[in-house]
CSV table of C-alpha atoms in Angstrom, one decimal:
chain,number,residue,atom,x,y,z
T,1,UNK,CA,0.0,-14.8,-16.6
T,2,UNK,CA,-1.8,-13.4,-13.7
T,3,UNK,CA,-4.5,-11.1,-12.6
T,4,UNK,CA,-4.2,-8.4,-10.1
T,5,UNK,CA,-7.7,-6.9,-9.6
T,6,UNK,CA,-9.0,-4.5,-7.3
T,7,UNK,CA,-12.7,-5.3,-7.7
T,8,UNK,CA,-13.7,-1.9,-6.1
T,9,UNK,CA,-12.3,-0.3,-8.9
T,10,UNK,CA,-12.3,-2.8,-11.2
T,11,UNK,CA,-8.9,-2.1,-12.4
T,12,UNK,CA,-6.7,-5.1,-13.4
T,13,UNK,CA,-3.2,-5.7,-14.7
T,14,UNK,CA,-1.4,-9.0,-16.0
T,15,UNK,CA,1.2,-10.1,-14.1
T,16,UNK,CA,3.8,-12.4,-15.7
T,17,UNK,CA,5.2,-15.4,-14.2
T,18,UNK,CA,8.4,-15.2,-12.6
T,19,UNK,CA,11.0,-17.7,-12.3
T,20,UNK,CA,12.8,-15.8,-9.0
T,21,UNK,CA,12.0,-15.0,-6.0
T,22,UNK,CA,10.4,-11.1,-6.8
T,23,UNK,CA,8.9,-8.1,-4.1
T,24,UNK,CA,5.3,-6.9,-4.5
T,25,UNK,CA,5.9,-3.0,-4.4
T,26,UNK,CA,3.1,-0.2,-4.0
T,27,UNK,CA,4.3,2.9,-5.1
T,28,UNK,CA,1.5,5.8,-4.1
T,29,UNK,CA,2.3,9.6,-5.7
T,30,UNK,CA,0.5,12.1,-3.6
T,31,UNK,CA,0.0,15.7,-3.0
T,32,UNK,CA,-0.5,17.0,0.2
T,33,UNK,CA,-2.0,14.9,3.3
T,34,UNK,CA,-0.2,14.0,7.3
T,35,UNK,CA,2.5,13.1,9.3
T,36,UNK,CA,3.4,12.8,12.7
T,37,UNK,CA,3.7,16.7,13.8
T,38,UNK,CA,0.7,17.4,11.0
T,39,UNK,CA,-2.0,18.1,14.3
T,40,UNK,CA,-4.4,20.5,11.5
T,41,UNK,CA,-4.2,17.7,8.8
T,42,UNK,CA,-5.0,14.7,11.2
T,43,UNK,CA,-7.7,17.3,12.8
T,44,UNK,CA,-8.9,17.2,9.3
T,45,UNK,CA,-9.0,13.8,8.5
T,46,UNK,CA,-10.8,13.0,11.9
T,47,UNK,CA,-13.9,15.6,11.2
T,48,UNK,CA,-14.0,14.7,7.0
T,49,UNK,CA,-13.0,10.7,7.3
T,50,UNK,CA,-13.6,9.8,11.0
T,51,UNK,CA,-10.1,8.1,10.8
T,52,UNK,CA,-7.3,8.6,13.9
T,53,UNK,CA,-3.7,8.4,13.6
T,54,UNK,CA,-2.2,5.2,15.2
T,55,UNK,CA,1.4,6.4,17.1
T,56,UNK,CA,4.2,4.1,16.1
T,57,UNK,CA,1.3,1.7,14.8
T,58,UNK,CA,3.7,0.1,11.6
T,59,UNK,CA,6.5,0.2,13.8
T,60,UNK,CA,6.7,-3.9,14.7
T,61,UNK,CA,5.9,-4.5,11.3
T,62,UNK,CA,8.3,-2.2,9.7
T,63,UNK,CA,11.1,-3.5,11.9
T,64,UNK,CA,10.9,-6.9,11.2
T,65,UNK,CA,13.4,-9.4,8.7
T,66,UNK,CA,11.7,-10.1,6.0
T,67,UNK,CA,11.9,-13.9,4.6
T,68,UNK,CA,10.6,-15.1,1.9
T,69,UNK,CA,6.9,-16.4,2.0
T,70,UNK,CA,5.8,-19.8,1.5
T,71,UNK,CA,1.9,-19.4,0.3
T,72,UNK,CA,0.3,-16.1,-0.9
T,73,UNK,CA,-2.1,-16.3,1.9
T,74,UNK,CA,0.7,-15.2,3.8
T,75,UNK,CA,0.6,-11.2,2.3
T,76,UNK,CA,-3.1,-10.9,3.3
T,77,UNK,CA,-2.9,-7.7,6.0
T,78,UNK,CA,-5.9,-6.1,7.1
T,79,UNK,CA,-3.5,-4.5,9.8
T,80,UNK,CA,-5.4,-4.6,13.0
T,81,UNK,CA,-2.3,-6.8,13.8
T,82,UNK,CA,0.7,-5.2,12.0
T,83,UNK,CA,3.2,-7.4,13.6
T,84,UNK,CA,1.9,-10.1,11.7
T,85,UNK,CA,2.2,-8.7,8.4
T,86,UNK,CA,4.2,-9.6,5.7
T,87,UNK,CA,4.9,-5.8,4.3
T,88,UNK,CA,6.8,-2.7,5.2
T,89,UNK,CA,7.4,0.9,3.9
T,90,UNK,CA,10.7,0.9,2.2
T,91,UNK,CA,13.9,1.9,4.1
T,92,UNK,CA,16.4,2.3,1.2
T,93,UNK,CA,15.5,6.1,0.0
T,94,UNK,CA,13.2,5.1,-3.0
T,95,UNK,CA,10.4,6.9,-1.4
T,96,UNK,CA,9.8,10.3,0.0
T,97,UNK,CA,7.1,9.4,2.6
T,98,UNK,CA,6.2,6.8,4.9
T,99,UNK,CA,2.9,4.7,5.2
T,100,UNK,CA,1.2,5.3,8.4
T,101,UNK,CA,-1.6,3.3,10.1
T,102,UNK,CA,-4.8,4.8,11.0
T,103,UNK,CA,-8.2,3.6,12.8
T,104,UNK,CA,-11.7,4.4,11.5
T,105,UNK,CA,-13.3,5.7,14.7
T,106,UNK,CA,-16.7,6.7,13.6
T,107,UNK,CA,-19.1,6.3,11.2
T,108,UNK,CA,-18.5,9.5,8.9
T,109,UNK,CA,-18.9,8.3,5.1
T,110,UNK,CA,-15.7,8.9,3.0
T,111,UNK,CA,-16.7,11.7,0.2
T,112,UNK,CA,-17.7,9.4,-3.0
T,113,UNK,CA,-16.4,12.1,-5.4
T,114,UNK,CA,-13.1,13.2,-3.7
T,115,UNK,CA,-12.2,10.3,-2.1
T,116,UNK,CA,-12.6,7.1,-4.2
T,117,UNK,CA,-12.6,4.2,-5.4
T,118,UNK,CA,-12.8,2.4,-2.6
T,119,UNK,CA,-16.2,1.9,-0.7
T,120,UNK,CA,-17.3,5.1,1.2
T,121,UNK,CA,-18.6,3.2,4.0
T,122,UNK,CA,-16.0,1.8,6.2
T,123,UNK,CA,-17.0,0.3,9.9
T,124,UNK,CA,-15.6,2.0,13.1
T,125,UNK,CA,-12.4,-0.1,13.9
T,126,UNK,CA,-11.0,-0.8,11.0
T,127,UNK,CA,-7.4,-0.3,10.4
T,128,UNK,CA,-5.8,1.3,6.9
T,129,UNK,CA,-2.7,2.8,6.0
T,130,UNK,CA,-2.2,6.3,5.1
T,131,UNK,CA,0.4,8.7,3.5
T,132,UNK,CA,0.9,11.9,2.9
T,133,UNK,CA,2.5,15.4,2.8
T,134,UNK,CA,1.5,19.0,2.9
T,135,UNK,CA,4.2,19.6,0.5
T,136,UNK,CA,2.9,21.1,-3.1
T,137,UNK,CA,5.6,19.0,-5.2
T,138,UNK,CA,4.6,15.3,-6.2
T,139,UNK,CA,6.0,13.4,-3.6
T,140,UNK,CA,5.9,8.8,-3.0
T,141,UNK,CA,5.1,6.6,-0.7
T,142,UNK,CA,6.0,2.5,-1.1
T,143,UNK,CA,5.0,-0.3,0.8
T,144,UNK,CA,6.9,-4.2,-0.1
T,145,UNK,CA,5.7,-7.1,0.6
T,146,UNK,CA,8.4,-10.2,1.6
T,147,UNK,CA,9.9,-11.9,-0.7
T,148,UNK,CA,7.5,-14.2,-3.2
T,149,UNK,CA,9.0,-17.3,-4.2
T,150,UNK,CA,9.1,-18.5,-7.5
T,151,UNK,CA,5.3,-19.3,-9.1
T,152,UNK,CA,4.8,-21.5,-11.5
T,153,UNK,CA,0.7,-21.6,-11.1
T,154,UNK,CA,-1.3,-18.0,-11.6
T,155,UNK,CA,-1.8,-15.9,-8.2
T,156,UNK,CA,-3.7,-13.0,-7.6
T,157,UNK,CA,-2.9,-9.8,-5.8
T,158,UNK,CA,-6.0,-7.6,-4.6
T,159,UNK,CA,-6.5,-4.8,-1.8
T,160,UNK,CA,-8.7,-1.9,-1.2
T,161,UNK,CA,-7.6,1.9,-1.7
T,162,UNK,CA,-8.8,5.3,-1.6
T,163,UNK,CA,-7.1,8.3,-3.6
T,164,UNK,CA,-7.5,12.0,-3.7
T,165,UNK,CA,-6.0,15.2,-4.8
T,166,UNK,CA,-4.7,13.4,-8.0
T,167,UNK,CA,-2.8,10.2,-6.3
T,168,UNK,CA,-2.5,7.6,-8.0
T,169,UNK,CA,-1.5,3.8,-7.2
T,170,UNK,CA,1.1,1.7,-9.3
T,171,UNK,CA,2.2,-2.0,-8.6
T,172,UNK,CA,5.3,-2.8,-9.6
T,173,UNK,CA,7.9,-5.9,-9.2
T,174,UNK,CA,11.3,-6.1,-8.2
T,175,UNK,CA,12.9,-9.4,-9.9
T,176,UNK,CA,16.4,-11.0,-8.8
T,177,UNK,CA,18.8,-11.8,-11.2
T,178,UNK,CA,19.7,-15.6,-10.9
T,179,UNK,CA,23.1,-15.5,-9.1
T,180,UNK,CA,23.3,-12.2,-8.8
T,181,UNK,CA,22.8,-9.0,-6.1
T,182,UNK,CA,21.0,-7.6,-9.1
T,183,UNK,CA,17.9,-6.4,-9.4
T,184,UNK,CA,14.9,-5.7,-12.0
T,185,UNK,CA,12.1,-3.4,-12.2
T,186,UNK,CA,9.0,-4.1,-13.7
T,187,UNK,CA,6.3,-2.0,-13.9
T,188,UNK,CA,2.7,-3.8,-14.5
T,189,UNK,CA,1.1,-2.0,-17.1
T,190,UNK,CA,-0.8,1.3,-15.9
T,191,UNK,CA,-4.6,1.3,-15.6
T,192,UNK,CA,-5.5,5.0,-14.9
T,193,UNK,CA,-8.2,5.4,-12.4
């Protein structure tokens, strides 16, 4: 088994090991937020979070082939270079929304109590993704990473997030079948937040 840990939050989940080459997938529910077109809502988010839409910033990234990665050193992303990152939003319609990227261009502390459970200080410059609708039904958001080969040792998954208006995150793993087109879910066990 392995641990995925997010040790802002201090949430964790066992992972089992898999025999086949699987997809990391973060699956984000969310209320309302921005989009390209959404001028009020990213107006918002630049006087509350000091954070700046990035036009067509996960484009390179989004369009690329995914193969499947050697070392898990290769899924680290802290997206100031998206072209080099091993993840996209999903293209096959399991998702609702896109990820988008965004720059923190001032100082402005995140809101501890509405916007958590990530660190409320975050430097000027520093990329993150965002999603979000202005929509009042639930609506998702999911980000893969590239294939991950078969592990027979433990590996660890970990990344920083921020929710509000009653998002919530979920990691789950899409397993091939051995000689097969087929597919399996699996949902880690939830950790509520």
């Amino acid at each position: 088994m392995c641990e995925e840990e997010d040790p802002a939050a201090g949430v964790s989940a066992s992972i089992p090991q898999l025999r086949n080459p699987f997809l990391a997938i973060f699956c984000v529910n969310l209320g309302h937020c921005c989009m390209p077109g959404y001028e009020v809502e990213r107006a918002k988010l630049r006087q509350y979070l000091g954070i700046e839409w990035t036009p067509n910033g996960l484009a390179k990234m989004d369009d690329q082939k995914p193969k499947v990665v050697r070392r898990s050193e290769d899924l680290n992303c802290d997206f100031s270079q998206p072209d080099q990152c091993k993840w996209q939003n999903v293209k096959e319609g399991l998702d609702s929304l896109d990820f988008y990227l965004f720059r923190k261009d001032d100082n402005t502390e995140f809101p501890a109590i509405q916007v958590r459970p990530g660190p409320s200080k975050v430097k000027a410059g520093e990329q993150m993704l965002f999603a979000g609708d202005r929509k009042k039904e639930e609506q998702s958001a999911m980000l893969t990473s590239w294939p991950i080969r078969c592990q027979n040792t433990t590996g660890k998954l970990t990344f920083t997030f921020w929710i509000y208006n009653g998002a919530r995150v979920e990691v789950l793993i899409l397993e091939e079948e051995p000689k097969s087109k087929n597919h399996k879910l699996k949902i880690l066990p939830e950790n509520r937040i």
